[in-house]
mmCIF file of C-alpha atoms and ligand atoms in Angstrom:
data_model
loop_
_atom_site.group_PDB
_atom_site.id
_atom_site.type_symbol
_atom_site.label_atom_id
_atom_site.label_comp_id
_atom_site.label_asym_id
_atom_site.label_seq_id
_atom_site.Cartn_x
_atom_site.Cartn_y
_atom_site.Cartn_z
ATOM 1 C CA MET A 1 0.000 0.000 0.000
ATOM 2 C CA LEU A 2 2.986 2.269 0.419
ATOM 3 C CA ALA A 3 4.658 4.237 -2.342
ATOM 4 C CA GLN A 4 7.896 2.709 -3.578
ATOM 5 C CA ARG A 5 9.882 5.833 -2.823
ATOM 6 C CA LEU A 6 9.588 5.040 0.884
ATOM 7 C CA ASN A 7 12.116 2.242 0.426
ATOM 8 C CA ASN A 8 14.804 4.839 -0.196
ATOM 9 C CA LEU A 9 14.219 6.926 2.927
ATOM 10 C CA HIS A 10 16.492 6.861 5.971
ATOM 11 C CA PRO A 11 15.029 9.496 8.307
ATOM 12 C CA TYR A 12 17.154 11.965 10.246
ATOM 13 C CA VAL A 13 17.614 11.031 13.903
ATOM 14 C CA PRO A 14 17.561 14.109 16.164
ATOM 15 C CA GLY A 15 18.968 14.267 19.687
ATOM 16 C CA GLU A 16 16.541 12.411 21.966
ATOM 17 C CA GLN A 17 13.769 14.413 23.698
ATOM 18 C CA PRO A 18 12.798 12.035 26.509
ATOM 19 C CA THR A 19 9.673 12.528 28.584
ATOM 20 C CA ASP A 20 10.256 9.773 31.161
ATOM 21 C CA ARG A 21 12.656 11.702 33.368
ATOM 22 C CA GLU A 22 14.034 15.223 33.826
ATOM 23 C CA TYR A 23 17.478 15.359 32.224
ATOM 24 C CA ILE A 24 19.867 18.231 31.795
ATOM 25 C CA LYS A 25 19.720 18.460 28.002
ATOM 26 C CA LEU A 26 23.116 18.954 26.414
ATOM 27 C CA ASN A 27 22.354 16.795 23.370
ATOM 28 C CA ALA A 28 20.554 18.920 20.775
ATOM 29 C CA ASN A 29 22.464 22.221 20.760
ATOM 30 C CA GLU A 30 19.452 24.073 22.087
ATOM 31 C CA ASN A 31 20.116 27.332 23.940
ATOM 32 C CA PRO A 32 20.210 26.839 27.731
ATOM 33 C CA TYR A 33 18.696 30.304 28.228
ATOM 34 C CA PRO A 34 14.998 30.878 27.569
ATOM 35 C CA PRO A 35 14.022 33.628 25.129
ATOM 36 C CA HIS A 36 13.741 37.165 26.488
ATOM 37 C CA ILE A 37 10.651 37.847 28.628
ATOM 38 C CA SER A 38 9.382 40.250 25.945
ATOM 39 C CA VAL A 39 8.918 37.203 23.690
ATOM 40 C CA ALA A 40 6.471 35.638 26.160
ATOM 41 C CA GLU A 41 4.719 38.995 26.596
ATOM 42 C CA ALA A 42 4.379 39.498 22.850
ATOM 43 C CA VAL A 43 2.864 36.026 22.371
ATOM 44 C CA LYS A 44 0.518 36.472 25.313
ATOM 45 C CA THR A 45 -0.639 39.909 24.151
ATOM 46 C CA ALA A 46 -1.086 38.707 20.589
ATOM 47 C CA ALA A 47 -3.186 35.740 21.689
ATOM 48 C CA GLU A 48 -5.282 37.777 24.129
ATOM 49 C CA ASN A 49 -5.807 40.945 22.115
ATOM 50 C CA HIS A 50 -5.999 39.379 18.687
ATOM 51 C CA ILE A 51 -7.620 36.027 19.281
ATOM 52 C CA GLU A 52 -9.505 36.483 15.995
ATOM 53 C CA LYS A 53 -6.151 36.181 14.213
ATOM 54 C CA LEU A 54 -5.893 32.571 15.343
ATOM 55 C CA GLY A 55 -8.939 31.898 13.178
ATOM 56 C CA LEU A 56 -7.432 33.561 10.112
ATOM 57 C CA TYR A 57 -4.601 32.452 7.854
ATOM 58 C CA PRO A 58 -1.368 34.234 8.703
ATOM 59 C CA ASP A 59 0.630 36.483 6.338
ATOM 60 C CA PRO A 60 2.093 34.004 3.805
ATOM 61 C CA ASP A 61 5.082 36.273 3.169
ATOM 62 C CA VAL A 62 5.773 37.172 6.850
ATOM 63 C CA THR A 63 6.863 40.584 5.611
ATOM 64 C CA ASP A 64 7.224 42.181 9.060
ATOM 65 C CA LEU A 65 9.241 39.238 10.373
ATOM 66 C CA ARG A 66 11.580 39.368 7.383
ATOM 67 C CA GLN A 67 12.092 43.079 8.066
ATOM 68 C CA ALA A 68 12.826 42.312 11.746
ATOM 69 C CA ILE A 69 15.376 39.655 10.713
ATOM 70 C CA ALA A 70 17.046 42.109 8.310
ATOM 71 C CA ASP A 71 17.211 44.748 11.073
ATOM 72 C CA MET A 72 18.711 42.232 13.503
ATOM 73 C CA LEU A 73 21.388 41.214 10.990
ATOM 74 C CA ASN A 74 22.244 44.818 10.145
ATOM 75 C CA SER A 75 22.632 45.695 13.822
ATOM 76 C CA THR A 76 24.645 42.627 14.895
ATOM 77 C CA GLY A 77 26.601 41.823 11.723
ATOM 78 C CA GLY A 78 25.264 38.281 11.967
ATOM 79 C CA VAL A 79 27.681 37.201 14.717
ATOM 80 C CA PHE A 80 26.131 37.702 18.155
ATOM 81 C CA ALA A 81 29.209 36.613 20.096
ATOM 82 C CA ASN A 82 31.207 39.468 18.570
ATOM 83 C CA ALA A 83 28.569 42.212 18.485
ATOM 84 C CA ASN A 84 28.682 45.224 20.788
ATOM 85 C CA ILE A 85 25.795 46.002 23.125
ATOM 86 C CA ASN A 86 24.751 49.600 23.837
ATOM 87 C CA GLY A 87 21.805 49.481 26.211
ATOM 88 C CA ASN A 88 19.012 47.846 24.263
ATOM 89 C CA SER A 89 20.652 48.076 20.873
ATOM 90 C CA CYS A 90 23.634 46.489 19.161
ATOM 91 C CA THR A 91 26.349 47.341 16.680
ATOM 92 C CA PRO A 92 28.452 44.873 14.695
ATOM 93 C CA SER A 93 32.069 44.239 15.547
ATOM 94 C CA GLU A 94 34.574 45.857 13.199
ATOM 95 C CA LYS A 95 35.227 42.602 11.310
ATOM 96 C CA ASN A 96 31.512 41.817 10.914
ATOM 97 C CA LYS A 97 30.299 45.153 9.551
ATOM 98 C CA ILE A 98 28.120 44.396 6.538
ATOM 99 C CA PRO A 99 29.123 46.826 3.768
ATOM 100 C CA PHE A 100 25.554 47.085 2.432
ATOM 101 C CA GLU A 101 22.069 47.023 3.910
ATOM 102 C CA ILE A 102 20.273 43.694 4.224
ATOM 103 C CA THR A 103 16.722 44.236 2.978
ATOM 104 C CA LYS A 104 13.641 42.099 3.523
ATOM 105 C CA ASP A 105 13.617 40.904 -0.080
ATOM 106 C CA MET A 106 16.924 39.161 0.722
ATOM 107 C CA ILE A 107 15.241 37.080 3.455
ATOM 108 C CA PHE A 108 13.082 33.968 3.278
ATOM 109 C CA CYS A 109 11.610 32.543 6.491
ATOM 110 C CA GLY A 110 10.155 29.082 7.084
ATOM 111 C CA ASN A 111 9.181 26.487 9.684
ATOM 112 C CA GLY A 112 12.638 25.739 11.125
ATOM 113 C CA SER A 113 15.801 25.702 9.094
ATOM 114 C CA ASP A 114 15.251 22.007 8.441
ATOM 115 C CA GLU A 115 12.208 22.936 6.375
ATOM 116 C CA VAL A 116 14.067 25.844 4.847
ATOM 117 C CA LEU A 117 16.882 23.442 3.862
ATOM 118 C CA SER A 118 14.325 21.145 2.271
ATOM 119 C CA PHE A 119 13.163 24.061 0.092
ATOM 120 C CA VAL A 120 16.789 24.893 -0.695
ATOM 121 C CA PHE A 121 17.482 21.335 -1.865
ATOM 122 C CA TYR A 122 14.341 21.366 -4.011
ATOM 123 C CA THR A 123 15.053 24.805 -5.474
ATOM 124 C CA PHE A 124 18.745 24.532 -6.277
ATOM 125 C CA PHE A 125 19.978 20.930 -6.542
ATOM 126 C CA ASP A 126 19.278 18.818 -9.631
ATOM 127 C CA SER A 127 19.102 15.040 -9.921
ATOM 128 C CA ASP A 128 21.366 15.010 -12.972
ATOM 129 C CA ARG A 129 24.617 15.609 -11.076
ATOM 130 C CA PRO A 130 25.995 14.868 -7.619
ATOM 131 C CA LEU A 131 25.843 17.429 -4.842
ATOM 132 C CA VAL A 132 29.303 17.922 -3.306
ATOM 133 C CA LEU A 133 29.441 18.026 0.490
ATOM 134 C CA PRO A 134 31.840 17.033 3.294
ATOM 135 C CA GLU A 135 31.550 13.456 4.567
ATOM 136 C CA PHE A 136 30.878 14.641 8.108
ATOM 137 C CA THR A 137 28.556 17.616 8.229
ATOM 138 C CA TYR A 138 24.930 18.168 9.230
ATOM 139 C CA SER A 139 23.409 14.707 8.852
ATOM 140 C CA PHE A 140 20.128 16.015 7.463
ATOM 141 C CA TYR A 141 21.739 16.820 4.085
ATOM 142 C CA PRO A 142 22.056 13.160 3.019
ATOM 143 C CA VAL A 143 18.460 12.588 4.155
ATOM 144 C CA TYR A 144 17.187 15.330 1.841
ATOM 145 C CA CYS A 145 19.327 13.955 -0.989
ATOM 146 C CA GLU A 146 17.464 10.673 -0.655
ATOM 147 C CA TYR A 147 14.142 12.453 -0.305
ATOM 148 C CA TYR A 148 14.627 14.429 -3.510
ATOM 149 C CA ASN A 149 16.633 11.797 -5.345
ATOM 150 C CA ILE A 150 19.730 13.986 -5.604
ATOM 151 C CA PRO A 151 22.975 12.017 -5.969
ATOM 152 C CA MET A 152 25.739 12.854 -3.480
ATOM 153 C CA ASN A 153 29.481 13.101 -3.614
ATOM 154 C CA PRO A 154 30.654 13.183 0.025
ATOM 155 C CA ILE A 155 34.300 14.213 0.442
ATOM 156 C CA PRO A 156 36.220 12.779 3.440
ATOM 157 C CA LEU A 157 37.552 15.291 5.957
ATOM 158 C CA LYS A 158 41.280 15.767 6.352
ATOM 159 C CA GLN A 159 43.214 14.122 9.192
ATOM 160 C CA ASP A 160 42.734 17.236 11.345
ATOM 161 C CA TRP A 161 38.921 17.119 10.850
ATOM 162 C CA THR A 162 38.876 20.183 8.562
ATOM 163 C CA PHE A 163 37.228 20.168 5.121
ATOM 164 C CA ASN A 164 39.311 18.977 2.193
ATOM 165 C CA VAL A 165 38.429 22.162 0.320
ATOM 166 C CA GLN A 166 40.716 21.457 -2.610
ATOM 167 C CA LYS A 167 39.138 18.064 -3.222
ATOM 168 C CA MET A 168 35.603 19.458 -2.801
ATOM 169 C CA LEU A 169 36.307 22.084 -5.470
ATOM 170 C CA GLU A 170 37.976 19.605 -7.807
ATOM 171 C CA GLU A 171 34.955 17.319 -7.621
ATOM 172 C CA ALA A 172 32.435 20.152 -7.955
ATOM 173 C CA ASN A 173 34.184 21.418 -11.065
ATOM 174 C CA LYS A 174 34.445 17.929 -12.562
ATOM 175 C CA THR A 175 30.646 17.514 -12.505
ATOM 176 C CA ASN A 176 29.686 21.215 -12.530
ATOM 177 C CA SER A 177 27.980 20.680 -9.163
ATOM 178 C CA SER A 178 26.589 22.681 -6.286
ATOM 179 C CA LEU A 179 28.161 22.554 -2.829
ATOM 180 C CA ILE A 180 26.671 22.543 0.652
ATOM 181 C CA PHE A 181 28.350 22.617 4.049
ATOM 182 C CA ALA A 182 27.771 23.997 7.518
ATOM 183 C CA ASN A 183 30.049 26.792 8.721
ATOM 184 C CA PRO A 184 30.963 26.437 11.529
ATOM 185 C CA ASN A 185 30.613 22.739 10.774
ATOM 186 C CA ALA A 186 28.611 20.242 12.801
ATOM 187 C CA PRO A 187 29.493 18.014 14.527
ATOM 188 C CA THR A 188 33.170 19.084 14.475
ATOM 189 C CA GLY A 189 32.622 22.740 15.471
ATOM 190 C CA ILE A 190 35.366 23.953 13.124
ATOM 191 C CA ALA A 191 34.855 27.203 11.175
ATOM 192 C CA LEU A 192 36.268 28.398 7.883
ATOM 193 C CA THR A 193 37.140 32.083 7.742
ATOM 194 C CA ARG A 194 35.224 34.418 5.443
ATOM 195 C CA ALA A 195 38.342 34.661 3.276
ATOM 196 C CA GLN A 196 38.380 30.871 2.884
ATOM 197 C CA ILE A 197 34.725 30.875 1.862
ATOM 198 C CA ALA A 198 35.408 33.667 -0.622
ATOM 199 C CA ASP A 199 38.121 31.425 -2.094
ATOM 200 C CA ILE A 200 35.653 28.559 -2.403
ATOM 201 C CA LEU A 201 33.136 30.823 -4.142
ATOM 202 C CA ARG A 202 35.803 32.113 -6.508
ATOM 203 C CA GLN A 203 36.774 28.576 -7.550
ATOM 204 C CA ALA A 204 33.369 26.842 -7.491
ATOM 205 C CA PRO A 205 31.239 26.584 -10.657
ATOM 206 C CA LYS A 206 29.811 30.066 -11.252
ATOM 207 C CA ASP A 207 26.445 28.854 -12.493
ATOM 208 C CA ARG A 208 25.837 26.575 -9.481
ATOM 209 C CA ILE A 209 24.692 27.402 -5.965
ATOM 210 C CA VAL A 210 26.936 27.276 -2.899
ATOM 211 C CA VAL A 211 24.921 26.844 0.310
ATOM 212 C CA VAL A 212 26.517 27.800 3.612
ATOM 213 C CA ASP A 213 24.522 26.688 6.659
ATOM 214 C CA GLU A 214 25.299 29.232 9.373
ATOM 215 C CA ALA A 215 23.246 27.597 12.142
ATOM 216 C CA TYR A 216 26.112 28.281 14.574
ATOM 217 C CA ALA A 217 27.668 31.428 13.118
ATOM 218 C CA ASP A 218 26.438 33.552 16.038
ATOM 219 C CA PHE A 219 28.856 31.675 18.328
ATOM 220 C CA GLY A 220 31.800 32.033 15.969
ATOM 221 C CA THR A 221 33.901 34.868 14.727
ATOM 222 C CA GLU A 222 32.871 35.600 11.132
ATOM 223 C CA SER A 223 29.783 35.314 8.941
ATOM 224 C CA CYS A 224 29.949 35.135 5.146
ATOM 225 C CA ILE A 225 27.012 37.565 4.807
ATOM 226 C CA PRO A 226 29.312 40.353 3.464
ATOM 227 C CA LEU A 227 30.177 38.072 0.502
ATOM 228 C CA LEU A 228 26.613 38.344 -0.824
ATOM 229 C CA SER A 229 27.510 41.559 -2.656
ATOM 230 C CA GLU A 230 30.249 39.766 -4.583
ATOM 231 C CA PHE A 231 28.702 36.348 -5.292
ATOM 232 C CA ASN A 232 25.196 35.948 -6.696
ATOM 233 C CA ASN A 233 25.270 32.146 -6.229
ATOM 234 C CA LEU A 234 25.657 32.249 -2.433
ATOM 235 C CA VAL A 235 22.773 31.023 -0.251
ATOM 236 C CA ILE A 236 23.092 31.345 3.535
ATOM 237 C CA VAL A 237 20.798 29.337 5.828
ATOM 238 C CA ARG A 238 20.171 30.241 9.467
ATOM 239 C CA THR A 239 17.995 29.161 12.376
ATOM 240 C CA PHE A 240 16.211 30.622 15.405
ATOM 241 C CA SER A 241 16.833 27.346 17.276
ATOM 242 C CA LYS A 242 20.319 27.959 18.642
ATOM 243 C CA SER A 243 21.398 31.558 19.184
ATOM 244 C CA LEU A 244 17.814 32.885 19.333
ATOM 245 C CA SER A 245 16.501 30.401 21.935
ATOM 246 C CA LEU A 246 13.414 29.458 19.902
ATOM 247 C CA ALA A 247 13.903 25.780 18.957
ATOM 248 C CA GLY A 248 10.383 25.088 20.216
ATOM 249 C CA MET A 249 8.839 27.645 17.849
ATOM 250 C CA ARG A 250 10.339 26.241 14.616
ATOM 251 C CA LEU A 251 11.807 29.113 12.618
ATOM 252 C CA GLY A 252 14.622 29.227 10.119
ATOM 253 C CA PHE A 253 15.602 31.623 7.358
ATOM 254 C CA ILE A 254 17.668 32.210 4.232
ATOM 255 C CA ILE A 255 19.765 35.249 3.352
ATOM 256 C CA SER A 256 20.509 35.558 -0.361
ATOM 257 C CA SER A 257 19.888 37.713 -3.426
ATOM 258 C CA PRO A 258 16.277 38.803 -4.075
ATOM 259 C CA GLU A 259 16.258 36.674 -7.270
ATOM 260 C CA LEU A 260 17.145 33.456 -5.457
ATOM 261 C CA ILE A 261 14.799 34.271 -2.565
ATOM 262 C CA LYS A 262 11.984 34.637 -5.096
ATOM 263 C CA ALA A 263 12.729 31.157 -6.437
ATOM 264 C CA VAL A 264 12.449 29.692 -2.922
ATOM 265 C CA PHE A 265 9.083 31.453 -2.496
ATOM 266 C CA THR A 266 7.869 29.669 -5.631
ATOM 267 C CA VAL A 267 8.812 26.335 -4.059
ATOM 268 C CA LYS A 268 7.269 27.249 -0.702
ATOM 269 C CA ASP A 269 4.025 28.328 -2.381
ATOM 270 C CA SER A 270 3.915 25.013 -4.213
ATOM 271 C CA PHE A 271 4.105 23.111 -0.932
ATOM 272 C CA ASN A 272 2.601 25.121 1.944
ATOM 273 C CA HIS A 273 1.644 28.784 1.737
ATOM 274 C CA PHE A 274 1.827 29.333 5.504
ATOM 275 C CA PRO A 275 4.846 27.641 7.117
ATOM 276 C CA VAL A 276 5.191 30.378 9.780
ATOM 277 C CA ASP A 277 2.136 30.647 12.019
ATOM 278 C CA PHE A 278 0.856 33.828 13.658
ATOM 279 C CA LEU A 279 2.248 33.106 17.144
ATOM 280 C CA ALA A 280 5.640 31.879 15.877
ATOM 281 C CA LYS A 281 5.941 35.049 13.833
ATOM 282 C CA THR A 282 5.067 37.166 16.862
ATOM 283 C CA ALA A 283 7.660 35.380 19.010
ATOM 284 C CA ALA A 284 10.322 35.660 16.327
ATOM 285 C CA ILE A 285 9.842 39.403 15.849
ATOM 286 C CA ALA A 286 10.101 39.966 19.607
ATOM 287 C CA SER A 287 13.244 37.821 19.690
ATOM 288 C CA CYS A 288 14.845 39.846 16.879
ATOM 289 C CA LYS A 289 13.973 43.046 18.725
ATOM 290 C CA SER A 290 15.675 41.763 21.871
ATOM 291 C CA ALA A 291 18.825 40.901 19.925
ATOM 292 C CA TRP A 292 20.946 42.520 22.653
ATOM 293 C CA TYR A 293 19.712 39.837 25.098
ATOM 294 C CA ASN A 294 20.574 37.028 22.664
ATOM 295 C CA VAL A 295 23.958 38.682 22.140
ATOM 296 C CA GLU A 296 24.547 38.594 25.901
ATOM 297 C CA ASN A 297 23.651 34.900 26.020
ATOM 298 C CA ALA A 298 25.907 34.051 23.071
ATOM 299 C CA LYS A 299 28.816 35.744 24.842
ATOM 300 C CA LYS A 300 28.119 33.749 28.014
ATOM 301 C CA ILE A 301 27.961 30.503 26.031
ATOM 302 C CA VAL A 302 31.237 31.242 24.249
ATOM 303 C CA GLU A 303 32.949 31.979 27.558
ATOM 304 C CA GLU A 304 31.594 28.766 29.071
ATOM 305 C CA ARG A 305 32.617 26.803 25.959
ATOM 306 C CA ASP A 306 36.176 28.020 26.138
ATOM 307 C CA SER A 307 36.506 27.242 29.823
ATOM 308 C CA PHE A 308 34.944 23.786 29.316
ATOM 309 C CA THR A 309 37.388 23.108 26.456
ATOM 310 C CA LYS A 310 40.267 24.054 28.752
ATOM 311 C CA PHE A 311 38.908 21.742 31.456
ATOM 312 C CA LEU A 312 38.651 18.791 29.057
ATOM 313 C CA LYS A 313 42.168 19.331 27.735
ATOM 314 C CA GLU A 314 43.565 19.475 31.264
ATOM 315 C CA LYS A 315 41.854 16.157 31.993
ATOM 316 C CA GLY A 316 43.493 14.547 28.974
ATOM 317 C CA TRP A 317 40.529 14.596 26.584
ATOM 318 C CA PHE A 318 40.975 15.230 22.868
ATOM 319 C CA VAL A 319 38.903 18.308 22.011
ATOM 320 C CA ILE A 320 38.478 20.055 18.691
ATOM 321 C CA ASP A 321 38.520 23.832 19.288
ATOM 322 C CA SER A 322 34.945 24.894 18.678
ATOM 323 C CA SER A 323 33.392 27.984 17.067
ATOM 324 C CA THR A 324 29.878 26.845 18.054
ATOM 325 C CA ASN A 325 27.705 26.226 21.126
ATOM 326 C CA PHE A 326 28.959 22.633 21.454
ATOM 327 C CA VAL A 327 32.229 20.731 21.687
ATOM 328 C CA PHE A 328 33.188 17.520 19.922
ATOM 329 C CA THR A 329 35.451 15.477 22.131
ATOM 330 C CA LYS A 330 36.755 11.984 22.899
ATOM 331 C CA LYS A 331 38.897 10.268 25.490
ATOM 332 C CA ASP A 332 41.509 7.596 24.779
ATOM 333 C CA GLY A 333 40.523 4.231 26.145
ATOM 334 C CA VAL A 334 36.825 5.020 26.621
ATOM 335 C CA SER A 335 34.261 4.420 23.891
ATOM 336 C CA GLY A 336 31.851 7.155 22.884
ATOM 337 C CA THR A 337 28.931 4.910 23.823
ATOM 338 C CA ASP A 338 30.308 4.360 27.315
ATOM 339 C CA ILE A 339 30.783 8.090 27.894
ATOM 340 C CA TYR A 340 27.253 8.764 26.671
ATOM 341 C CA LYS A 341 25.797 6.018 28.902
ATOM 342 C CA ALA A 342 27.695 7.031 32.039
ATOM 343 C CA VAL A 343 26.668 10.666 31.643
ATOM 344 C CA LYS A 344 23.041 9.745 30.938
ATOM 345 C CA LYS A 345 22.907 7.561 34.044
ATOM 346 C CA ALA A 346 23.927 10.611 36.042
ATOM 347 C CA GLY A 347 21.061 12.638 34.559
ATOM 348 C CA ILE A 348 22.675 14.507 31.673
ATOM 349 C CA LEU A 349 22.035 13.860 28.000
ATOM 350 C CA ILE A 350 24.824 14.353 25.490
ATOM 351 C CA ARG A 351 24.965 13.241 21.853
ATOM 352 C CA HIS A 352 26.747 10.178 20.534
ATOM 353 C CA PHE A 353 26.806 9.259 16.833
ATOM 354 C CA ASN A 354 27.067 5.592 15.938
ATOM 355 C CA THR A 355 28.669 6.578 12.644
ATOM 356 C CA PRO A 356 31.926 4.828 11.653
ATOM 357 C CA GLY A 357 34.754 7.360 11.776
ATOM 358 C CA ILE A 358 33.286 9.497 14.561
ATOM 359 C CA GLU A 359 31.980 6.784 16.900
ATOM 360 C CA ASP A 360 34.623 7.539 19.558
ATOM 361 C CA PHE A 361 33.405 11.119 19.940
ATOM 362 C CA VAL A 362 30.607 12.682 21.915
ATOM 363 C CA ARG A 363 29.057 16.047 21.091
ATOM 364 C CA ILE A 364 28.286 18.153 24.138
ATOM 365 C CA THR A 365 26.069 21.245 23.969
ATOM 366 C CA ILE A 366 27.266 24.128 26.128
ATOM 367 C CA GLY A 367 24.772 24.760 28.919
ATOM 368 C CA THR A 368 24.648 27.224 31.794
ATOM 369 C CA HIS A 369 27.572 27.555 34.207
ATOM 370 C CA GLU A 370 25.714 25.352 36.721
ATOM 371 C CA GLN A 371 24.921 22.691 34.135
ATOM 372 C CA MET A 372 28.546 22.574 32.989
ATOM 373 C CA ASN A 373 29.754 22.258 36.563
ATOM 374 C CA ALA A 374 27.437 19.289 37.067
ATOM 375 C CA LEU A 375 28.794 17.733 33.891
ATOM 376 C CA LYS A 376 32.410 18.374 34.877
ATOM 377 C CA ASN A 377 31.840 16.469 38.128
ATOM 378 C CA ILE A 378 30.521 13.474 36.216
ATOM 379 C CA LEU A 379 33.326 13.564 33.640
ATOM 380 C CA GLU A 380 35.985 13.683 36.380
ATOM 381 C CA ALA A 381 34.840 10.215 37.371
ATOM 382 C CA ILE A 382 35.236 8.782 33.852
HETATM 383 C C1 PLP B 401 20.277 22.669 14.352
HETATM 384 C C2 PLP B 401 20.682 22.740 12.924
HETATM 385 C C3 PLP B 401 19.746 22.991 11.933
HETATM 386 C C4 PLP B 401 18.256 22.905 12.170
HETATM 387 O O1 PLP B 401 17.701 23.915 12.800
HETATM 388 P P1 PLP B 401 16.120 24.026 12.961
HETATM 389 O O2 PLP B 401 15.859 25.439 12.638
HETATM 390 O O3 PLP B 401 15.839 23.688 14.386
HETATM 391 O O4 PLP B 401 15.434 23.089 12.024
HETATM 392 C C5 PLP B 401 20.188 23.200 10.636
HETATM 393 N N1 PLP B 401 21.496 23.098 10.325
HETATM 394 C C6 PLP B 401 22.424 22.801 11.251
HETATM 395 C C7 PLP B 401 23.844 22.696 10.864
HETATM 396 C C8 PLP B 401 22.038 22.603 12.575
HETATM 397 O O5 PLP B 401 22.944 22.257 13.479
#
């Protein structure tokens, strides 16, 4: 009774969300800080004062939200951890000043960046040539390749866990293919600089799209947003789930040229006119307007990440220096599964991937200072 295409699907497995017991959740890279109180107030007010809106279809183009996202990017430079806070407003750091204004026609917003990525795959990647991507990157990309019947050409990472950029470009040029990768990458946490991404764009096929998934860019040092003025084949994907503390609301967005954004709208309107509901939109706008608060949280997370990395190194763990809100780490003589199990038994969830090549590692989301102290105590015993 089932369609044949189901045989080809291998669904994405997210970090577990158990309901049987209260765990400290350091397994899904969610933000340990709740959204700003103004987000709750905005949702409450919207529901109370405009209950009739719940009975009406929302704005299919979420025009005011896209404007709020553009404003947030212009004021922070797209890297929260490096932005400056002045009272309730922000300015970008020197190295993240965007040399043009991001406008709302450069933004597309959907129901989580996973959905947005699905639209990106449908809009830009053909079935007649392989998509080039790193072997270890966000594990949803291969799932969408299967879903849309797009062949893949995964390129192994180098010994030091960085991308083999030269090989990726060679392969992309051989087949005139698009590229996709996360920057900073998941699960390694390693970031390419903007200059390195500019190099990739210079050498990649000009008539093919390069997608950079910046889910974690707010915890890093540089965004490739400024490159949009130079490269019309660049598509940047972002999410509200990590740096904006709204994983439960499901919001993600694209920053690209108005022409490419228009193409994604065509795909969205052929699938679901209204991926962003009225309350999610309200929450997201309030979150963008309290960017300064999210900037504060990103700075706290980065500080905690760096001190946790130092702790692990002192205890003899192998840690990849991270530009994200998680660390990817392993310990000689202990399997990744055993670390995961021991930590779970003590009430903390971390992420372990049963994937050959990275099965020794665990991925640990950076939590609050208290949560990290609890984790440190458990890890000392391993
Ligand atoms: C978390 C994550 C996403 C998905 O974000 P949602 O908006 O929650 O769907 C996309 N890409 C990468 C690299 C991620 O880590």
